[in-house]
């Protein structure tokens, strides 16, 4: 169980880390972007959640058709692009677009489904608890590291770090995560 759960939990936690690490500082730094106002700065926080909400179900269905690893890879790469767009943003609308892309690529539900595919039903609660612990750890680390890194290296460093972690997750997905189990998309 741990052979599949630990790397997938790291992938989910890394995706959450990318969300959490900017939370303590995003509003402060984003007010300095060209064209920024309080409403648009609030929107750059919320647009991530909105796009994630919209795309979770389609990505889940997509993963049933093309496979979980391919869907996760596509999501992680979209997240990378969104992170780089955010890192390079000098005005608020570019940041909004980058945050939207990050949310589209936030395919945690696919990783959760993959964990469920690998783990027998009687061990599923343990697997989900492990994943939850990883998410909690990512929250804790990001709340401490976010302000420290942003102070010394700027807001863009947080987005670059998120992009690098996501690329690492793609590598882990194909080198450490076991071969995926084929899932039938047919209703039973």
JSON list of C-alpha atoms in Angstrom, two decimals:
[
{"chain": "A", "resi": 1, "resn": "UNK", "atom": "CA", "xyz": [0.00, 0.00, 0.00]},
{"chain": "A", "resi": 2, "resn": "UNK", "atom": "CA", "xyz": [2.70, 2.52, 0.97]},
{"chain": "A", "resi": 3, "resn": "UNK", "atom": "CA", "xyz": [4.54, 2.07, -2.34]},
{"chain": "A", "resi": 4, "resn": "UNK", "atom": "CA", "xyz": [1.66, 3.74, -4.18]},
{"chain": "A", "resi": 5, "resn": "UNK", "atom": "CA", "xyz": [0.15, 5.90, -1.43]},
{"chain": "A", "resi": 6, "resn": "UNK", "atom": "CA", "xyz": [3.29, 7.80, -0.36]},
{"chain": "A", "resi": 7, "resn": "UNK", "atom": "CA", "xyz": [4.30, 9.18, -3.78]},
{"chain": "A", "resi": 8, "resn": "UNK", "atom": "CA", "xyz": [0.70, 9.99, -4.71]},
{"chain": "A", "resi": 9, "resn": "UNK", "atom": "CA", "xyz": [0.22, 11.71, -1.34]},
{"chain": "A", "resi": 10, "resn": "UNK", "atom": "CA", "xyz": [3.37, 13.74, -2.03]},
{"chain": "A", "resi": 11, "resn": "UNK", "atom": "CA", "xyz": [1.94, 14.73, -5.42]},
{"chain": "A", "resi": 12, "resn": "UNK", "atom": "CA", "xyz": [-1.36, 15.85, -3.87]},
{"chain": "A", "resi": 13, "resn": "UNK", "atom": "CA", "xyz": [0.46, 17.67, -1.05]},
{"chain": "A", "resi": 14, "resn": "UNK", "atom": "CA", "xyz": [2.77, 19.43, -3.54]},
{"chain": "A", "resi": 15, "resn": "UNK", "atom": "CA", "xyz": [-0.22, 20.67, -5.47]},
{"chain": "A", "resi": 16, "resn": "UNK", "atom": "CA", "xyz": [-1.74, 21.99, -2.22]},
{"chain": "A", "resi": 17, "resn": "UNK", "atom": "CA", "xyz": [1.63, 23.47, -1.28]},
{"chain": "A", "resi": 18, "resn": "UNK", "atom": "CA", "xyz": [1.46, 25.52, -4.48]},
{"chain": "A", "resi": 19, "resn": "UNK", "atom": "CA", "xyz": [-1.87, 26.90, -3.34]},
{"chain": "A", "resi": 20, "resn": "UNK", "atom": "CA", "xyz": [-1.02, 27.39, 0.32]},
{"chain": "A", "resi": 21, "resn": "UNK", "atom": "CA", "xyz": [2.44, 28.96, 0.00]},
{"chain": "A", "resi": 22, "resn": "UNK", "atom": "CA", "xyz": [1.13, 32.14, -1.62]},
{"chain": "A", "resi": 23, "resn": "UNK", "atom": "CA", "xyz": [-1.88, 32.59, 0.67]},
{"chain": "A", "resi": 24, "resn": "UNK", "atom": "CA", "xyz": [-0.15, 34.52, 3.48]},
{"chain": "A", "resi": 25, "resn": "UNK", "atom": "CA", "xyz": [1.48, 37.02, 1.10]},
{"chain": "A", "resi": 26, "resn": "UNK", "atom": "CA", "xyz": [-0.45, 37.08, -2.18]},
{"chain": "A", "resi": 27, "resn": "UNK", "atom": "CA", "xyz": [-2.81, 39.92, -1.27]},
{"chain": "A", "resi": 28, "resn": "UNK", "atom": "CA", "xyz": [0.02, 42.12, 0.02]},
{"chain": "A", "resi": 29, "resn": "UNK", "atom": "CA", "xyz": [2.26, 41.64, -3.00]},
{"chain": "A", "resi": 30, "resn": "UNK", "atom": "CA", "xyz": [-0.52, 41.62, -5.59]},
{"chain": "A", "resi": 31, "resn": "UNK", "atom": "CA", "xyz": [-1.61, 45.14, -4.63]},
{"chain": "A", "resi": 32, "resn": "UNK", "atom": "CA", "xyz": [1.67, 46.31, -6.19]},
{"chain": "A", "resi": 33, "resn": "UNK", "atom": "CA", "xyz": [0.82, 44.81, -9.59]},
{"chain": "A", "resi": 34, "resn": "UNK", "atom": "CA", "xyz": [-0.09, 47.19, -12.37]},
{"chain": "A", "resi": 35, "resn": "UNK", "atom": "CA", "xyz": [-3.87, 47.73, -12.49]},
{"chain": "A", "resi": 36, "resn": "UNK", "atom": "CA", "xyz": [-4.47, 46.12, -9.11]},
{"chain": "A", "resi": 37, "resn": "UNK", "atom": "CA", "xyz": [-7.31, 47.06, -6.81]},
{"chain": "A", "resi": 38, "resn": "UNK", "atom": "CA", "xyz": [-8.81, 45.32, -3.80]},
{"chain": "A", "resi": 39, "resn": "UNK", "atom": "CA", "xyz": [-11.51, 43.55, -5.81]},
{"chain": "A", "resi": 40, "resn": "UNK", "atom": "CA", "xyz": [-9.10, 42.12, -8.39]},
{"chain": "A", "resi": 41, "resn": "UNK", "atom": "CA", "xyz": [-6.65, 41.06, -5.69]},
{"chain": "A", "resi": 42, "resn": "UNK", "atom": "CA", "xyz": [-9.47, 39.20, -3.95]},
{"chain": "A", "resi": 43, "resn": "UNK", "atom": "CA", "xyz": [-10.36, 37.63, -7.29]},
{"chain": "A", "resi": 44, "resn": "UNK", "atom": "CA", "xyz": [-6.83, 36.25, -7.79]},
{"chain": "A", "resi": 45, "resn": "UNK", "atom": "CA", "xyz": [-7.31, 34.29, -4.58]},
{"chain": "A", "resi": 46, "resn": "UNK", "atom": "CA", "xyz": [-10.79, 33.06, -5.56]},
{"chain": "A", "resi": 47, "resn": "UNK", "atom": "CA", "xyz": [-10.24, 32.34, -9.26]},
{"chain": "A", "resi": 48, "resn": "UNK", "atom": "CA", "xyz": [-8.02, 29.39, -8.36]},
{"chain": "A", "resi": 49, "resn": "UNK", "atom": "CA", "xyz": [-10.85, 27.76, -6.40]},
{"chain": "A", "resi": 50, "resn": "UNK", "atom": "CA", "xyz": [-13.43, 28.55, -9.06]},
{"chain": "A", "resi": 51, "resn": "UNK", "atom": "CA", "xyz": [-11.43, 27.03, -11.91]},
{"chain": "A", "resi": 52, "resn": "UNK", "atom": "CA", "xyz": [-10.50, 24.03, -9.75]},
{"chain": "A", "resi": 53, "resn": "UNK", "atom": "CA", "xyz": [-14.16, 23.46, -8.95]},
{"chain": "A", "resi": 54, "resn": "UNK", "atom": "CA", "xyz": [-15.18, 23.70, -12.60]},
{"chain": "A", "resi": 55, "resn": "UNK", "atom": "CA", "xyz": [-12.49, 21.33, -13.89]},
{"chain": "A", "resi": 56, "resn": "UNK", "atom": "CA", "xyz": [-12.36, 18.59, -11.21]},
{"chain": "A", "resi": 57, "resn": "UNK", "atom": "CA", "xyz": [-15.28, 16.55, -12.60]},
{"chain": "A", "resi": 58, "resn": "UNK", "atom": "CA", "xyz": [-14.21, 16.81, -16.26]},
{"chain": "A", "resi": 59, "resn": "UNK", "atom": "CA", "xyz": [-10.64, 15.82, -15.31]},
{"chain": "A", "resi": 60, "resn": "UNK", "atom": "CA", "xyz": [-12.01, 12.85, -13.37]},
{"chain": "A", "resi": 61, "resn": "UNK", "atom": "CA", "xyz": [-14.01, 11.64, -16.37]},
{"chain": "A", "resi": 62, "resn": "UNK", "atom": "CA", "xyz": [-11.02, 12.37, -18.60]},
{"chain": "A", "resi": 63, "resn": "UNK", "atom": "CA", "xyz": [-8.81, 10.22, -16.36]},
{"chain": "A", "resi": 64, "resn": "UNK", "atom": "CA", "xyz": [-11.27, 7.33, -16.73]},
{"chain": "A", "resi": 65, "resn": "UNK", "atom": "CA", "xyz": [-10.86, 7.54, -20.51]},
{"chain": "A", "resi": 66, "resn": "UNK", "atom": "CA", "xyz": [-7.13, 8.19, -20.99]},
{"chain": "A", "resi": 67, "resn": "UNK", "atom": "CA", "xyz": [-5.72, 6.88, -17.73]},
{"chain": "A", "resi": 68, "resn": "UNK", "atom": "CA", "xyz": [-4.94, 8.49, -14.39]},
{"chain": "A", "resi": 69, "resn": "UNK", "atom": "CA", "xyz": [-1.22, 9.06, -15.03]},
{"chain": "A", "resi": 70, "resn": "UNK", "atom": "CA", "xyz": [-1.84, 10.86, -18.31]},
{"chain": "A", "resi": 71, "resn": "UNK", "atom": "CA", "xyz": [-4.57, 13.02, -16.77]},
{"chain": "A", "resi": 72, "resn": "UNK", "atom": "CA", "xyz": [-2.36, 13.81, -13.77]},
{"chain": "A", "resi": 73, "resn": "UNK", "atom": "CA", "xyz": [0.52, 14.69, -16.07]},
{"chain": "A", "resi": 74, "resn": "UNK", "atom": "CA", "xyz": [-1.65, 17.05, -18.12]},
{"chain": "A", "resi": 75, "resn": "UNK", "atom": "CA", "xyz": [-2.98, 18.68, -14.96]},
{"chain": "A", "resi": 76, "resn": "UNK", "atom": "CA", "xyz": [0.46, 19.07, -13.42]},
{"chain": "A", "resi": 77, "resn": "UNK", "atom": "CA", "xyz": [1.84, 20.59, -16.63]},
{"chain": "A", "resi": 78, "resn": "UNK", "atom": "CA", "xyz": [-1.07, 23.06, -16.78]},
{"chain": "A", "resi": 79, "resn": "UNK", "atom": "CA", "xyz": [-0.30, 23.92, -13.15]},
{"chain": "A", "resi": 80, "resn": "UNK", "atom": "CA", "xyz": [3.36, 24.48, -14.09]},
{"chain": "A", "resi": 81, "resn": "UNK", "atom": "CA", "xyz": [2.39, 26.83, -16.92]},
{"chain": "A", "resi": 82, "resn": "UNK", "atom": "CA", "xyz": [0.02, 28.71, -14.61]},
{"chain": "A", "resi": 83, "resn": "UNK", "atom": "CA", "xyz": [2.74, 29.02, -11.97]},
{"chain": "A", "resi": 84, "resn": "UNK", "atom": "CA", "xyz": [5.22, 30.41, -14.50]},
{"chain": "A", "resi": 85, "resn": "UNK", "atom": "CA", "xyz": [2.62, 32.88, -15.81]},
{"chain": "A", "resi": 86, "resn": "UNK", "atom": "CA", "xyz": [2.08, 34.05, -12.22]},
{"chain": "A", "resi": 87, "resn": "UNK", "atom": "CA", "xyz": [5.82, 34.29, -11.57]},
{"chain": "A", "resi": 88, "resn": "UNK", "atom": "CA", "xyz": [6.28, 36.50, -14.62]},
{"chain": "A", "resi": 89, "resn": "UNK", "atom": "CA", "xyz": [3.18, 38.64, -14.04]},
{"chain": "A", "resi": 90, "resn": "UNK", "atom": "CA", "xyz": [3.74, 42.36, -13.69]},
{"chain": "A", "resi": 91, "resn": "UNK", "atom": "CA", "xyz": [0.08, 43.30, -13.98]},
{"chain": "A", "resi": 92, "resn": "UNK", "atom": "CA", "xyz": [-3.05, 41.98, -12.32]},
{"chain": "A", "resi": 93, "resn": "UNK", "atom": "CA", "xyz": [-4.78, 40.45, -15.36]},
{"chain": "A", "resi": 94, "resn": "UNK", "atom": "CA", "xyz": [-1.78, 38.26, -16.16]},
{"chain": "A", "resi": 95, "resn": "UNK", "atom": "CA", "xyz": [-1.78, 37.12, -12.54]},
{"chain": "A", "resi": 96, "resn": "UNK", "atom": "CA", "xyz": [-5.51, 36.37, -12.79]},
{"chain": "A", "resi": 97, "resn": "UNK", "atom": "CA", "xyz": [-4.92, 34.26, -15.88]},
{"chain": "A", "resi": 98, "resn": "UNK", "atom": "CA", "xyz": [-2.05, 32.39, -14.23]},
{"chain": "A", "resi": 99, "resn": "UNK", "atom": "CA", "xyz": [-4.11, 31.67, -11.12]},
{"chain": "A", "resi": 100, "resn": "UNK", "atom": "CA", "xyz": [-6.96, 30.44, -13.33]},
{"chain": "A", "resi": 101, "resn": "UNK", "atom": "CA", "xyz": [-4.56, 28.04, -15.04]},
{"chain": "A", "resi": 102, "resn": "UNK", "atom": "CA", "xyz": [-3.21, 26.85, -11.71]},
{"chain": "A", "resi": 103, "resn": "UNK", "atom": "CA", "xyz": [-6.76, 25.98, -10.64]},
{"chain": "A", "resi": 104, "resn": "UNK", "atom": "CA", "xyz": [-7.44, 24.14, -13.89]},
{"chain": "A", "resi": 105, "resn": "UNK", "atom": "CA", "xyz": [-4.33, 22.06, -13.29]},
{"chain": "A", "resi": 106, "resn": "UNK", "atom": "CA", "xyz": [-5.18, 21.31, -9.66]},
{"chain": "A", "resi": 107, "resn": "UNK", "atom": "CA", "xyz": [-6.18, 17.70, -10.29]},
{"chain": "A", "resi": 108, "resn": "UNK", "atom": "CA", "xyz": [-6.07, 16.38, -6.75]},
{"chain": "A", "resi": 109, "resn": "UNK", "atom": "CA", "xyz": [-9.24, 14.39, -7.34]},
{"chain": "A", "resi": 110, "resn": "UNK", "atom": "CA", "xyz": [-7.47, 12.32, -9.99]},
{"chain": "A", "resi": 111, "resn": "UNK", "atom": "CA", "xyz": [-4.64, 11.50, -7.57]},
{"chain": "A", "resi": 112, "resn": "UNK", "atom": "CA", "xyz": [-7.18, 10.62, -4.89]},
{"chain": "A", "resi": 113, "resn": "UNK", "atom": "CA", "xyz": [-8.97, 8.33, -7.35]},
{"chain": "A", "resi": 114, "resn": "UNK", "atom": "CA", "xyz": [-5.64, 6.73, -8.23]},
{"chain": "A", "resi": 115, "resn": "UNK", "atom": "CA", "xyz": [-4.96, 6.04, -4.55]},
{"chain": "A", "resi": 116, "resn": "UNK", "atom": "CA", "xyz": [-8.39, 4.43, -4.34]},
{"chain": "A", "resi": 117, "resn": "UNK", "atom": "CA", "xyz": [-7.56, 2.32, -7.40]},
{"chain": "A", "resi": 118, "resn": "UNK", "atom": "CA", "xyz": [-4.40, 0.98, -5.74]},
{"chain": "A", "resi": 119, "resn": "UNK", "atom": "CA", "xyz": [-5.70, 0.36, -2.23]},
{"chain": "A", "resi": 120, "resn": "UNK", "atom": "CA", "xyz": [-8.09, -2.34, -1.10]},
{"chain": "A", "resi": 121, "resn": "UNK", "atom": "CA", "xyz": [-11.31, -0.99, 0.37]},
{"chain": "A", "resi": 122, "resn": "UNK", "atom": "CA", "xyz": [-10.44, -2.11, 3.91]},
{"chain": "A", "resi": 123, "resn": "UNK", "atom": "CA", "xyz": [-7.21, -0.02, 3.78]},
{"chain": "A", "resi": 124, "resn": "UNK", "atom": "CA", "xyz": [-8.66, 3.01, 2.03]},
{"chain": "A", "resi": 125, "resn": "UNK", "atom": "CA", "xyz": [-9.27, 5.02, 5.20]},
{"chain": "A", "resi": 126, "resn": "UNK", "atom": "CA", "xyz": [-5.60, 4.54, 6.19]},
{"chain": "A", "resi": 127, "resn": "UNK", "atom": "CA", "xyz": [-4.48, 5.64, 2.72]},
{"chain": "A", "resi": 128, "resn": "UNK", "atom": "CA", "xyz": [-6.68, 8.74, 2.84]},
{"chain": "A", "resi": 129, "resn": "UNK", "atom": "CA", "xyz": [-5.36, 9.53, 6.35]},
{"chain": "A", "resi": 130, "resn": "UNK", "atom": "CA", "xyz": [-1.80, 9.36, 5.02]},
{"chain": "A", "resi": 131, "resn": "UNK", "atom": "CA", "xyz": [-2.74, 11.70, 2.18]},
{"chain": "A", "resi": 132, "resn": "UNK", "atom": "CA", "xyz": [-4.43, 14.04, 4.69]},
{"chain": "A", "resi": 133, "resn": "UNK", "atom": "CA", "xyz": [-1.30, 14.08, 6.84]},
{"chain": "A", "resi": 134, "resn": "UNK", "atom": "CA", "xyz": [0.78, 15.06, 3.80]},
{"chain": "A", "resi": 135, "resn": "UNK", "atom": "CA", "xyz": [-1.68, 17.87, 3.01]},
{"chain": "A", "resi": 136, "resn": "UNK", "atom": "CA", "xyz": [-1.50, 19.07, 6.63]},
{"chain": "A", "resi": 137, "resn": "UNK", "atom": "CA", "xyz": [2.29, 19.04, 6.51]},
{"chain": "A", "resi": 138, "resn": "UNK", "atom": "CA", "xyz": [2.26, 21.00, 3.24]},
{"chain": "A", "resi": 139, "resn": "UNK", "atom": "CA", "xyz": [-0.03, 23.59, 4.84]},
{"chain": "A", "resi": 140, "resn": "UNK", "atom": "CA", "xyz": [2.24, 23.95, 7.85]},
{"chain": "A", "resi": 141, "resn": "UNK", "atom": "CA", "xyz": [5.41, 24.24, 5.77]},
{"chain": "A", "resi": 142, "resn": "UNK", "atom": "CA", "xyz": [3.87, 26.69, 3.34]},
{"chain": "A", "resi": 143, "resn": "UNK", "atom": "CA", "xyz": [2.56, 29.03, 6.05]},
{"chain": "A", "resi": 144, "resn": "UNK", "atom": "CA", "xyz": [6.08, 29.27, 7.47]},
{"chain": "A", "resi": 145, "resn": "UNK", "atom": "CA", "xyz": [8.07, 29.26, 4.22]},
{"chain": "A", "resi": 146, "resn": "UNK", "atom": "CA", "xyz": [5.79, 31.51, 2.15]},
{"chain": "A", "resi": 147, "resn": "UNK", "atom": "CA", "xyz": [6.42, 34.76, 4.03]},
{"chain": "A", "resi": 148, "resn": "UNK", "atom": "CA", "xyz": [10.12, 33.98, 4.56]},
{"chain": "A", "resi": 149, "resn": "UNK", "atom": "CA", "xyz": [10.81, 33.21, 0.90]},
{"chain": "A", "resi": 150, "resn": "UNK", "atom": "CA", "xyz": [8.67, 36.10, -0.38]},
{"chain": "A", "resi": 151, "resn": "UNK", "atom": "CA", "xyz": [10.49, 38.55, 1.91]},
{"chain": "A", "resi": 152, "resn": "UNK", "atom": "CA", "xyz": [13.93, 37.47, 0.68]},
{"chain": "A", "resi": 153, "resn": "UNK", "atom": "CA", "xyz": [13.23, 36.45, -2.94]},
{"chain": "A", "resi": 154, "resn": "UNK", "atom": "CA", "xyz": [9.90, 38.02, -3.89]},
{"chain": "A", "resi": 155, "resn": "UNK", "atom": "CA", "xyz": [6.50, 36.62, -4.70]},
{"chain": "A", "resi": 156, "resn": "UNK", "atom": "CA", "xyz": [7.69, 35.15, -8.01]},
{"chain": "A", "resi": 157, "resn": "UNK", "atom": "CA", "xyz": [9.99, 32.77, -6.14]},
{"chain": "A", "resi": 158, "resn": "UNK", "atom": "CA", "xyz": [6.96, 31.07, -4.61]},
{"chain": "A", "resi": 159, "resn": "UNK", "atom": "CA", "xyz": [5.46, 30.43, -8.03]},
{"chain": "A", "resi": 160, "resn": "UNK", "atom": "CA", "xyz": [8.76, 29.16, -9.41]},
{"chain": "A", "resi": 161, "resn": "UNK", "atom": "CA", "xyz": [9.07, 26.81, -6.44]},
{"chain": "A", "resi": 162, "resn": "UNK", "atom": "CA", "xyz": [5.53, 25.53, -7.11]},
{"chain": "A", "resi": 163, "resn": "UNK", "atom": "CA", "xyz": [6.40, 24.95, -10.76]},
{"chain": "A", "resi": 164, "resn": "UNK", "atom": "CA", "xyz": [9.59, 23.07, -9.87]},
{"chain": "A", "resi": 165, "resn": "UNK", "atom": "CA", "xyz": [7.77, 20.87, -7.35]},
{"chain": "A", "resi": 166, "resn": "UNK", "atom": "CA", "xyz": [5.11, 20.07, -9.94]},
{"chain": "A", "resi": 167, "resn": "UNK", "atom": "CA", "xyz": [7.76, 19.03, -12.45]},
{"chain": "A", "resi": 168, "resn": "UNK", "atom": "CA", "xyz": [9.30, 16.82, -9.78]},
{"chain": "A", "resi": 169, "resn": "UNK", "atom": "CA", "xyz": [5.86, 15.28, -9.28]},
{"chain": "A", "resi": 170, "resn": "UNK", "atom": "CA", "xyz": [5.66, 14.38, -12.99]},
{"chain": "A", "resi": 171, "resn": "UNK", "atom": "CA", "xyz": [9.00, 12.60, -12.66]},
{"chain": "A", "resi": 172, "resn": "UNK", "atom": "CA", "xyz": [7.83, 10.77, -9.52]},
{"chain": "A", "resi": 173, "resn": "UNK", "atom": "CA", "xyz": [4.61, 9.78, -11.25]},
{"chain": "A", "resi": 174, "resn": "UNK", "atom": "CA", "xyz": [6.52, 7.82, -13.88]},
{"chain": "A", "resi": 175, "resn": "UNK", "atom": "CA", "xyz": [9.48, 6.60, -11.83]},
{"chain": "A", "resi": 176, "resn": "UNK", "atom": "CA", "xyz": [8.06, 5.77, -8.39]},
{"chain": "A", "resi": 177, "resn": "UNK", "atom": "CA", "xyz": [4.28, 5.32, -8.69]},
{"chain": "A", "resi": 178, "resn": "UNK", "atom": "CA", "xyz": [3.45, 1.74, -9.69]},
{"chain": "A", "resi": 179, "resn": "UNK", "atom": "CA", "xyz": [1.87, 0.90, -13.01]},
{"chain": "A", "resi": 180, "resn": "UNK", "atom": "CA", "xyz": [-1.69, 2.18, -12.97]},
{"chain": "A", "resi": 181, "resn": "UNK", "atom": "CA", "xyz": [-4.69, -0.08, -12.80]},
{"chain": "A", "resi": 182, "resn": "UNK", "atom": "CA", "xyz": [-7.03, 0.16, -15.79]},
{"chain": "A", "resi": 183, "resn": "UNK", "atom": "CA", "xyz": [-10.40, 1.55, -14.77]},
{"chain": "A", "resi": 184, "resn": "UNK", "atom": "CA", "xyz": [-13.54, 0.78, -16.71]},
{"chain": "A", "resi": 185, "resn": "UNK", "atom": "CA", "xyz": [-15.51, 3.90, -17.52]},
{"chain": "A", "resi": 186, "resn": "UNK", "atom": "CA", "xyz": [-18.73, 1.90, -17.95]},
{"chain": "A", "resi": 187, "resn": "UNK", "atom": "CA", "xyz": [-21.48, 2.37, -15.39]},
{"chain": "A", "resi": 188, "resn": "UNK", "atom": "CA", "xyz": [-22.32, -0.78, -13.48]}
]
